[in-house]
Structure formats: C-alpha cells, structure tokens
Amino acid sequence: MWYVLQHAEWEGPGIIAEALAAHAIRFEIVRLDRGAAVPKASNLDGLVVMGGPMGVYEAADYPFLAAEQKLIASCVAGGRAVLGVCLGAQLLAAALGAPVIKGPQMEAGEGSVVLTGSGRQDPVLGGGKGELPVVHWHQDTFPLPQEATLLACSRLYEQQAFRLARTVYGLQFHLELSREQADDWRNRGLTITREYEQRVRAVGERVFDNFIHLAVAGG
C-alpha cells in the first residue's frame, strides 16, 4: 500500500494518482488537513507527500508536520520510495537534516527549471530537454541535504529538485496538476495558460511514470 499525504483541498495528487493507478498500485490519500492520522512506516510500501500553505517551521500550529518528518525519515532509512512535492520536498529536506526557511521572494505561476548534469542523466527527470516547464507556488527554501544530489535549479532558487539514494526524490515545483487543479489554481490567482498547462502535464506524466517504475523495480 502506498500513502499520499495531503495538506490542503487544492493540493491533491492530481496526475500522480493517475500514474499510481496505471501501475496497479493500491494507494490511500490521507487528508491531514481534515484530521487524519499520519500512517506508520510499517504499513506502507511507498510515500508521496504533497504541498500545502503551511511551513515546515510551523509545527506548533500543525502538529502533523513533526510526525510527517519522522515518517519520512523512517521510510528513507527503510529503503522505501518517497516523493515529496513542494511542502513535501521541504519536509523531506528537513527530515534529512536541512533547515527550511522563508526565502526572499515568492515564486509562483508558470516557470521553468534547468536540469543539472546529474539531472540530465537522472532516470526520473532526465531523458528529455535540459529545461523543464513547471508550475511554481512557494517561497520557502532549504540548502541541499547532506549526501543528496542536486537535479534542478531555477533563476530564483537553486534547490528545485534533489535525489537521495535511488528512489527518494524532492521536487520543489509542481508537475502534478490535473485539468481541474489547474482551473482551481487559476481561480486562486496563478498565471497558467491552457497551453502551458498541457506542456507541464506532458512532463509530469513522464516523470511520475519514471518514478513509479523505478520504485516498483526496487531502484
């Protein structure tokens, strides 16, 4: 069983759920924003941690954040697949010992990331162009966790994607938007044209399929 940890109504798994279903993987969406408990590491085969409006440093207001960090650390130590998106990537970085702070500038809407040399060779993010269309929606940032490999950067923030071992990935940006999510985010003020949405989705479908295939194969 895989678990998808969701922190906000508008930050669901989108096409990640479609990719899991396409690989016939059983998964459960855990709505932490609705009071669901953080699952135990012993009960899962893979973990996806989604974004959210809160910061890692706000654990006093959102107690589940500390429990999530412990779960992520247990999954990493146990060799389980972990994918963190936006807040999920920040929680992963924190679980690996990196401090998460509020950055100097909001990064939101249409954007791109440039793959590093390691990113271009990466089995999940690589295999396409060296610059990927993405959607940004964050301000928090972090230094690269110890022993992690930097995979992608943007003009505003260096840490956009990183990998630890073979199946632990943090993505600061968003590739998971379904049609409904993209419509919702536009209504919330983000600039995402329909054409750009389709470009991002094409990249997301490839990236998430690569990640799940790698995870199922055992890295």
mmCIF file of C-alpha atoms in Angstrom:
data_model
loop_
_atom_site.group_PDB
_atom_site.id
_atom_site.type_symbol
_atom_site.label_atom_id
_atom_site.label_comp_id
_atom_site.label_asym_id
_atom_site.label_seq_id
_atom_site.Cartn_x
_atom_site.Cartn_y
_atom_site.Cartn_z
ATOM 1 C CA MET A 1 0.000 0.000 0.000
ATOM 2 C CA TRP A 2 1.204 3.498 -0.873
ATOM 3 C CA TYR A 3 0.098 6.559 1.068
ATOM 4 C CA VAL A 4 -0.384 10.072 -0.296
ATOM 5 C CA LEU A 5 -0.278 12.753 2.402
ATOM 6 C CA GLN A 6 -2.442 15.765 1.522
ATOM 7 C CA HIS A 7 -2.321 19.078 3.416
ATOM 8 C CA ALA A 8 -4.876 21.255 1.605
ATOM 9 C CA GLU A 9 -8.007 20.912 -0.513
ATOM 10 C CA TRP A 10 -6.306 22.429 -3.569
ATOM 11 C CA GLU A 11 -3.057 20.428 -3.258
ATOM 12 C CA GLY A 12 -4.163 16.900 -4.148
ATOM 13 C CA PRO A 13 -2.082 14.322 -6.024
ATOM 14 C CA GLY A 14 -3.585 15.080 -9.437
ATOM 15 C CA ILE A 15 -1.918 13.017 -12.142
ATOM 16 C CA ILE A 16 0.291 11.274 -9.567
ATOM 17 C CA ALA A 17 -2.840 9.352 -8.589
ATOM 18 C CA GLU A 18 -3.393 8.526 -12.259
ATOM 19 C CA ALA A 19 0.167 7.200 -12.537
ATOM 20 C CA LEU A 20 -0.206 5.036 -9.426
ATOM 21 C CA ALA A 21 -3.458 3.604 -10.775
ATOM 22 C CA ALA A 22 -1.860 2.953 -14.175
ATOM 23 C CA HIS A 23 0.765 0.815 -12.421
ATOM 24 C CA ALA A 24 -1.981 -1.041 -10.490
ATOM 25 C CA ILE A 25 -0.629 0.268 -7.184
ATOM 26 C CA ARG A 26 -3.039 0.377 -4.251
ATOM 27 C CA PHE A 27 -2.907 3.751 -2.540
ATOM 28 C CA GLU A 28 -4.762 5.807 0.018
ATOM 29 C CA ILE A 29 -4.976 9.588 0.200
ATOM 30 C CA VAL A 30 -4.512 10.670 3.822
ATOM 31 C CA ARG A 31 -6.200 14.027 4.439
ATOM 32 C CA LEU A 32 -4.093 15.503 7.214
ATOM 33 C CA ASP A 33 -5.939 18.790 6.725
ATOM 34 C CA ARG A 34 -9.109 17.003 7.830
ATOM 35 C CA GLY A 35 -7.622 15.439 10.941
ATOM 36 C CA ALA A 36 -6.472 12.061 9.591
ATOM 37 C CA ALA A 37 -3.569 10.452 11.425
ATOM 38 C CA VAL A 38 -0.115 10.145 9.899
ATOM 39 C CA PRO A 39 0.319 6.462 8.950
ATOM 40 C CA LYS A 40 3.050 4.212 10.324
ATOM 41 C CA ALA A 41 6.072 3.345 8.192
ATOM 42 C CA SER A 42 5.485 -0.365 8.780
ATOM 43 C CA ASN A 43 2.170 -0.120 6.933
ATOM 44 C CA LEU A 44 3.414 1.302 3.653
ATOM 45 C CA ASP A 45 5.413 0.429 0.554
ATOM 46 C CA GLY A 46 5.768 3.945 -0.835
ATOM 47 C CA LEU A 47 5.061 7.513 0.268
ATOM 48 C CA VAL A 48 4.014 10.649 -1.614
ATOM 49 C CA VAL A 49 3.954 13.927 0.333
ATOM 50 C CA MET A 50 2.083 16.779 -1.321
ATOM 51 C CA GLY A 51 2.283 20.559 -0.979
ATOM 52 C CA GLY A 52 0.433 22.917 1.318
ATOM 53 C CA PRO A 53 0.251 26.523 2.539
ATOM 54 C CA MET A 54 1.984 25.906 5.865
ATOM 55 C CA GLY A 55 5.728 25.970 6.533
ATOM 56 C CA VAL A 56 7.864 23.204 7.998
ATOM 57 C CA TYR A 57 8.745 25.630 10.815
ATOM 58 C CA GLU A 58 5.056 25.921 11.829
ATOM 59 C CA ALA A 59 4.877 22.563 13.606
ATOM 60 C CA ALA A 60 3.490 24.244 16.731
ATOM 61 C CA ASP A 61 0.385 25.164 14.726
ATOM 62 C CA TYR A 62 0.339 21.985 12.615
ATOM 63 C CA PRO A 63 1.486 19.078 14.834
ATOM 64 C CA PHE A 64 1.239 16.561 11.990
ATOM 65 C CA LEU A 65 4.307 18.174 10.375
ATOM 66 C CA ALA A 66 6.632 16.734 13.031
ATOM 67 C CA ALA A 67 5.014 13.314 12.687
ATOM 68 C CA GLU A 68 5.451 13.506 8.919
ATOM 69 C CA GLN A 69 9.155 14.229 9.270
ATOM 70 C CA LYS A 70 9.556 11.151 11.470
ATOM 71 C CA LEU A 71 7.631 9.036 8.970
ATOM 72 C CA ILE A 72 9.724 10.315 6.071
ATOM 73 C CA ALA A 73 12.950 9.628 7.962
ATOM 74 C CA SER A 74 11.771 6.087 8.726
ATOM 75 C CA CYS A 75 10.885 5.488 5.081
ATOM 76 C CA VAL A 76 14.265 6.734 3.899
ATOM 77 C CA ALA A 77 16.082 4.592 6.475
ATOM 78 C CA GLY A 78 13.992 1.583 5.456
ATOM 79 C CA GLY A 79 14.710 1.969 1.756
ATOM 80 C CA ARG A 80 11.126 2.818 0.810
ATOM 81 C CA ALA A 81 10.255 5.059 -2.124
ATOM 82 C CA VAL A 82 9.493 8.676 -1.181
ATOM 83 C CA LEU A 83 8.327 11.527 -3.410
ATOM 84 C CA GLY A 84 7.962 14.988 -1.901
ATOM 85 C CA VAL A 85 6.302 17.831 -3.818
ATOM 86 C CA CYS A 86 6.716 21.485 -2.741
ATOM 87 C CA LEU A 87 5.985 21.351 1.026
ATOM 88 C CA GLY A 88 6.638 17.623 0.684
ATOM 89 C CA ALA A 89 10.127 18.335 -0.662
ATOM 90 C CA GLN A 90 10.723 20.760 2.207
ATOM 91 C CA LEU A 91 9.610 18.145 4.740
ATOM 92 C CA LEU A 92 11.921 15.632 3.087
ATOM 93 C CA ALA A 93 14.825 18.085 3.286
ATOM 94 C CA ALA A 94 14.056 18.743 6.961
ATOM 95 C CA ALA A 95 13.854 15.005 7.684
ATOM 96 C CA LEU A 96 17.330 14.729 6.173
ATOM 97 C CA GLY A 97 18.662 17.459 8.461
ATOM 98 C CA ALA A 98 18.429 20.581 6.276
ATOM 99 C CA PRO A 99 16.884 23.765 7.739
ATOM 100 C CA VAL A 100 13.830 25.139 5.920
ATOM 101 C CA ILE A 101 13.465 28.929 5.837
ATOM 102 C CA LYS A 102 11.307 31.552 4.150
ATOM 103 C CA GLY A 103 13.090 32.808 1.043
ATOM 104 C CA PRO A 104 13.358 36.416 -0.144
ATOM 105 C CA GLN A 105 10.777 36.180 -2.924
ATOM 106 C CA MET A 106 7.629 34.274 -3.876
ATOM 107 C CA GLU A 107 7.976 32.022 -6.922
ATOM 108 C CA ALA A 108 4.531 31.371 -8.410
ATOM 109 C CA GLY A 109 2.831 30.531 -11.689
ATOM 110 C CA GLU A 110 4.372 29.453 -14.966
ATOM 111 C CA GLY A 111 8.100 28.871 -14.829
ATOM 112 C CA SER A 112 10.887 26.502 -15.639
ATOM 113 C CA VAL A 113 13.750 24.629 -14.042
ATOM 114 C CA VAL A 114 17.122 23.809 -15.558
ATOM 115 C CA LEU A 115 18.465 20.325 -15.006
ATOM 116 C CA THR A 116 21.970 19.957 -13.641
ATOM 117 C CA GLY A 117 24.403 17.499 -15.191
ATOM 118 C CA SER A 118 23.157 14.892 -12.736
ATOM 119 C CA GLY A 119 19.567 15.852 -13.537
ATOM 120 C CA ARG A 120 20.059 15.313 -17.257
ATOM 121 C CA GLN A 121 21.319 11.797 -16.504
ATOM 122 C CA ASP A 122 18.662 11.084 -13.884
ATOM 123 C CA PRO A 123 16.323 8.131 -14.588
ATOM 124 C CA VAL A 124 13.279 10.106 -13.406
ATOM 125 C CA LEU A 125 13.826 13.704 -14.562
ATOM 126 C CA GLY A 126 16.264 13.107 -17.414
ATOM 127 C CA GLY A 127 15.658 11.762 -20.876
ATOM 128 C CA GLY A 128 14.174 14.959 -22.303
ATOM 129 C CA LYS A 129 15.199 18.580 -22.658
ATOM 130 C CA GLY A 130 17.562 20.240 -20.219
ATOM 131 C CA GLU A 131 14.930 22.820 -19.238
ATOM 132 C CA LEU A 132 11.515 21.687 -17.993
ATOM 133 C CA PRO A 133 8.254 23.674 -17.931
ATOM 134 C CA VAL A 134 6.807 23.626 -14.412
ATOM 135 C CA VAL A 135 4.395 25.478 -12.151
ATOM 136 C CA HIS A 136 5.832 27.200 -9.087
ATOM 137 C CA TRP A 137 3.997 28.106 -5.885
ATOM 138 C CA HIS A 138 6.358 28.558 -2.944
ATOM 139 C CA GLN A 139 8.618 30.913 -1.055
ATOM 140 C CA ASP A 140 10.238 28.575 1.462
ATOM 141 C CA THR A 141 13.598 27.080 0.593
ATOM 142 C CA PHE A 142 16.440 24.994 2.043
ATOM 143 C CA PRO A 143 20.089 24.068 1.452
ATOM 144 C CA LEU A 144 20.822 20.799 -0.305
ATOM 145 C CA PRO A 145 20.578 17.982 2.271
ATOM 146 C CA GLN A 146 23.790 16.142 3.068
ATOM 147 C CA GLU A 147 24.508 13.277 0.641
ATOM 148 C CA ALA A 148 21.685 14.396 -1.682
ATOM 149 C CA THR A 149 22.258 15.042 -5.389
ATOM 150 C CA LEU A 150 21.032 18.323 -6.868
ATOM 151 C CA LEU A 151 18.976 17.690 -10.009
ATOM 152 C CA ALA A 152 17.412 21.028 -10.994
ATOM 153 C CA CYS A 153 17.618 24.772 -10.322
ATOM 154 C CA SER A 154 15.628 27.888 -11.210
ATOM 155 C CA ARG A 155 16.592 31.536 -11.562
ATOM 156 C CA LEU A 156 15.268 32.391 -8.090
ATOM 157 C CA TYR A 157 16.003 29.246 -6.103
ATOM 158 C CA GLU A 158 18.852 26.792 -6.524
ATOM 159 C CA GLN A 159 17.258 23.821 -4.769
ATOM 160 C CA GLN A 160 14.450 22.790 -7.116
ATOM 161 C CA ALA A 161 14.899 19.019 -7.243
ATOM 162 C CA PHE A 162 17.112 16.550 -5.429
ATOM 163 C CA ARG A 163 17.558 12.815 -5.057
ATOM 164 C CA LEU A 164 18.816 10.629 -2.257
ATOM 165 C CA ALA A 165 19.711 7.020 -2.989
ATOM 166 C CA ARG A 166 17.642 5.717 -5.925
ATOM 167 C CA THR A 167 14.000 6.254 -5.046
ATOM 168 C CA VAL A 168 13.855 9.281 -2.736
ATOM 169 C CA TYR A 169 13.003 12.482 -4.621
ATOM 170 C CA GLY A 170 12.144 16.029 -3.633
ATOM 171 C CA LEU A 171 10.547 18.380 -6.179
ATOM 172 C CA GLN A 172 10.084 21.991 -5.114
ATOM 173 C CA PHE A 173 7.933 22.647 -8.191
ATOM 174 C CA HIS A 174 4.631 21.224 -9.419
ATOM 175 C CA LEU A 175 4.086 18.807 -12.316
ATOM 176 C CA GLU A 176 1.028 17.031 -10.916
ATOM 177 C CA LEU A 177 -1.773 19.380 -11.944
ATOM 178 C CA SER A 178 -4.895 17.792 -13.359
ATOM 179 C CA ARG A 179 -7.227 19.859 -15.531
ATOM 180 C CA GLU A 180 -9.436 20.539 -12.503
ATOM 181 C CA GLN A 181 -6.492 21.553 -10.318
ATOM 182 C CA ALA A 182 -5.135 23.907 -12.958
ATOM 183 C CA ASP A 183 -8.546 25.577 -13.218
ATOM 184 C CA ASP A 184 -8.665 25.921 -9.432
ATOM 185 C CA TRP A 185 -5.171 27.399 -9.238
ATOM 186 C CA ARG A 186 -6.022 29.912 -11.950
ATOM 187 C CA ASN A 187 -9.046 30.922 -9.879
ATOM 188 C CA ARG A 188 -6.685 31.402 -6.930
ATOM 189 C CA GLY A 189 -4.615 33.903 -8.909
ATOM 190 C CA LEU A 190 -1.837 31.896 -10.560
ATOM 191 C CA THR A 191 -0.978 32.547 -14.199
ATOM 192 C CA ILE A 192 -1.150 29.226 -16.046
ATOM 193 C CA THR A 193 -2.281 29.276 -19.664
ATOM 194 C CA ARG A 194 -4.051 26.230 -21.048
ATOM 195 C CA GLU A 195 -1.180 25.625 -23.481
ATOM 196 C CA TYR A 196 1.396 25.773 -20.684
ATOM 197 C CA GLU A 197 -0.731 23.511 -18.516
ATOM 198 C CA GLN A 198 -0.626 20.870 -21.261
ATOM 199 C CA ARG A 199 3.153 21.157 -21.592
ATOM 200 C CA VAL A 200 3.586 20.728 -17.846
ATOM 201 C CA ARG A 201 1.237 17.753 -17.798
ATOM 202 C CA ALA A 202 3.218 16.005 -20.554
ATOM 203 C CA VAL A 203 6.393 16.349 -18.498
ATOM 204 C CA GLY A 204 4.596 15.267 -15.331
ATOM 205 C CA GLU A 205 3.198 12.128 -16.933
ATOM 206 C CA ARG A 206 6.698 11.082 -17.980
ATOM 207 C CA VAL A 207 8.349 11.978 -14.673
ATOM 208 C CA PHE A 208 5.804 10.245 -12.435
ATOM 209 C CA ASP A 209 5.718 7.160 -14.634
ATOM 210 C CA ASN A 210 9.525 7.011 -14.430
ATOM 211 C CA PHE A 211 9.485 7.401 -10.648
ATOM 212 C CA ILE A 212 6.877 4.724 -10.023
ATOM 213 C CA HIS A 213 8.504 2.329 -12.479
ATOM 214 C CA LEU A 214 11.821 2.793 -10.659
ATOM 215 C CA ALA A 215 10.169 2.343 -7.255
ATOM 216 C CA VAL A 216 8.332 -0.817 -8.285
ATOM 217 C CA ALA A 217 11.530 -2.223 -9.778
ATOM 218 C CA GLY A 218 13.237 -1.684 -6.438
ATOM 219 C CA GLY A 219 15.544 1.080 -7.626
#
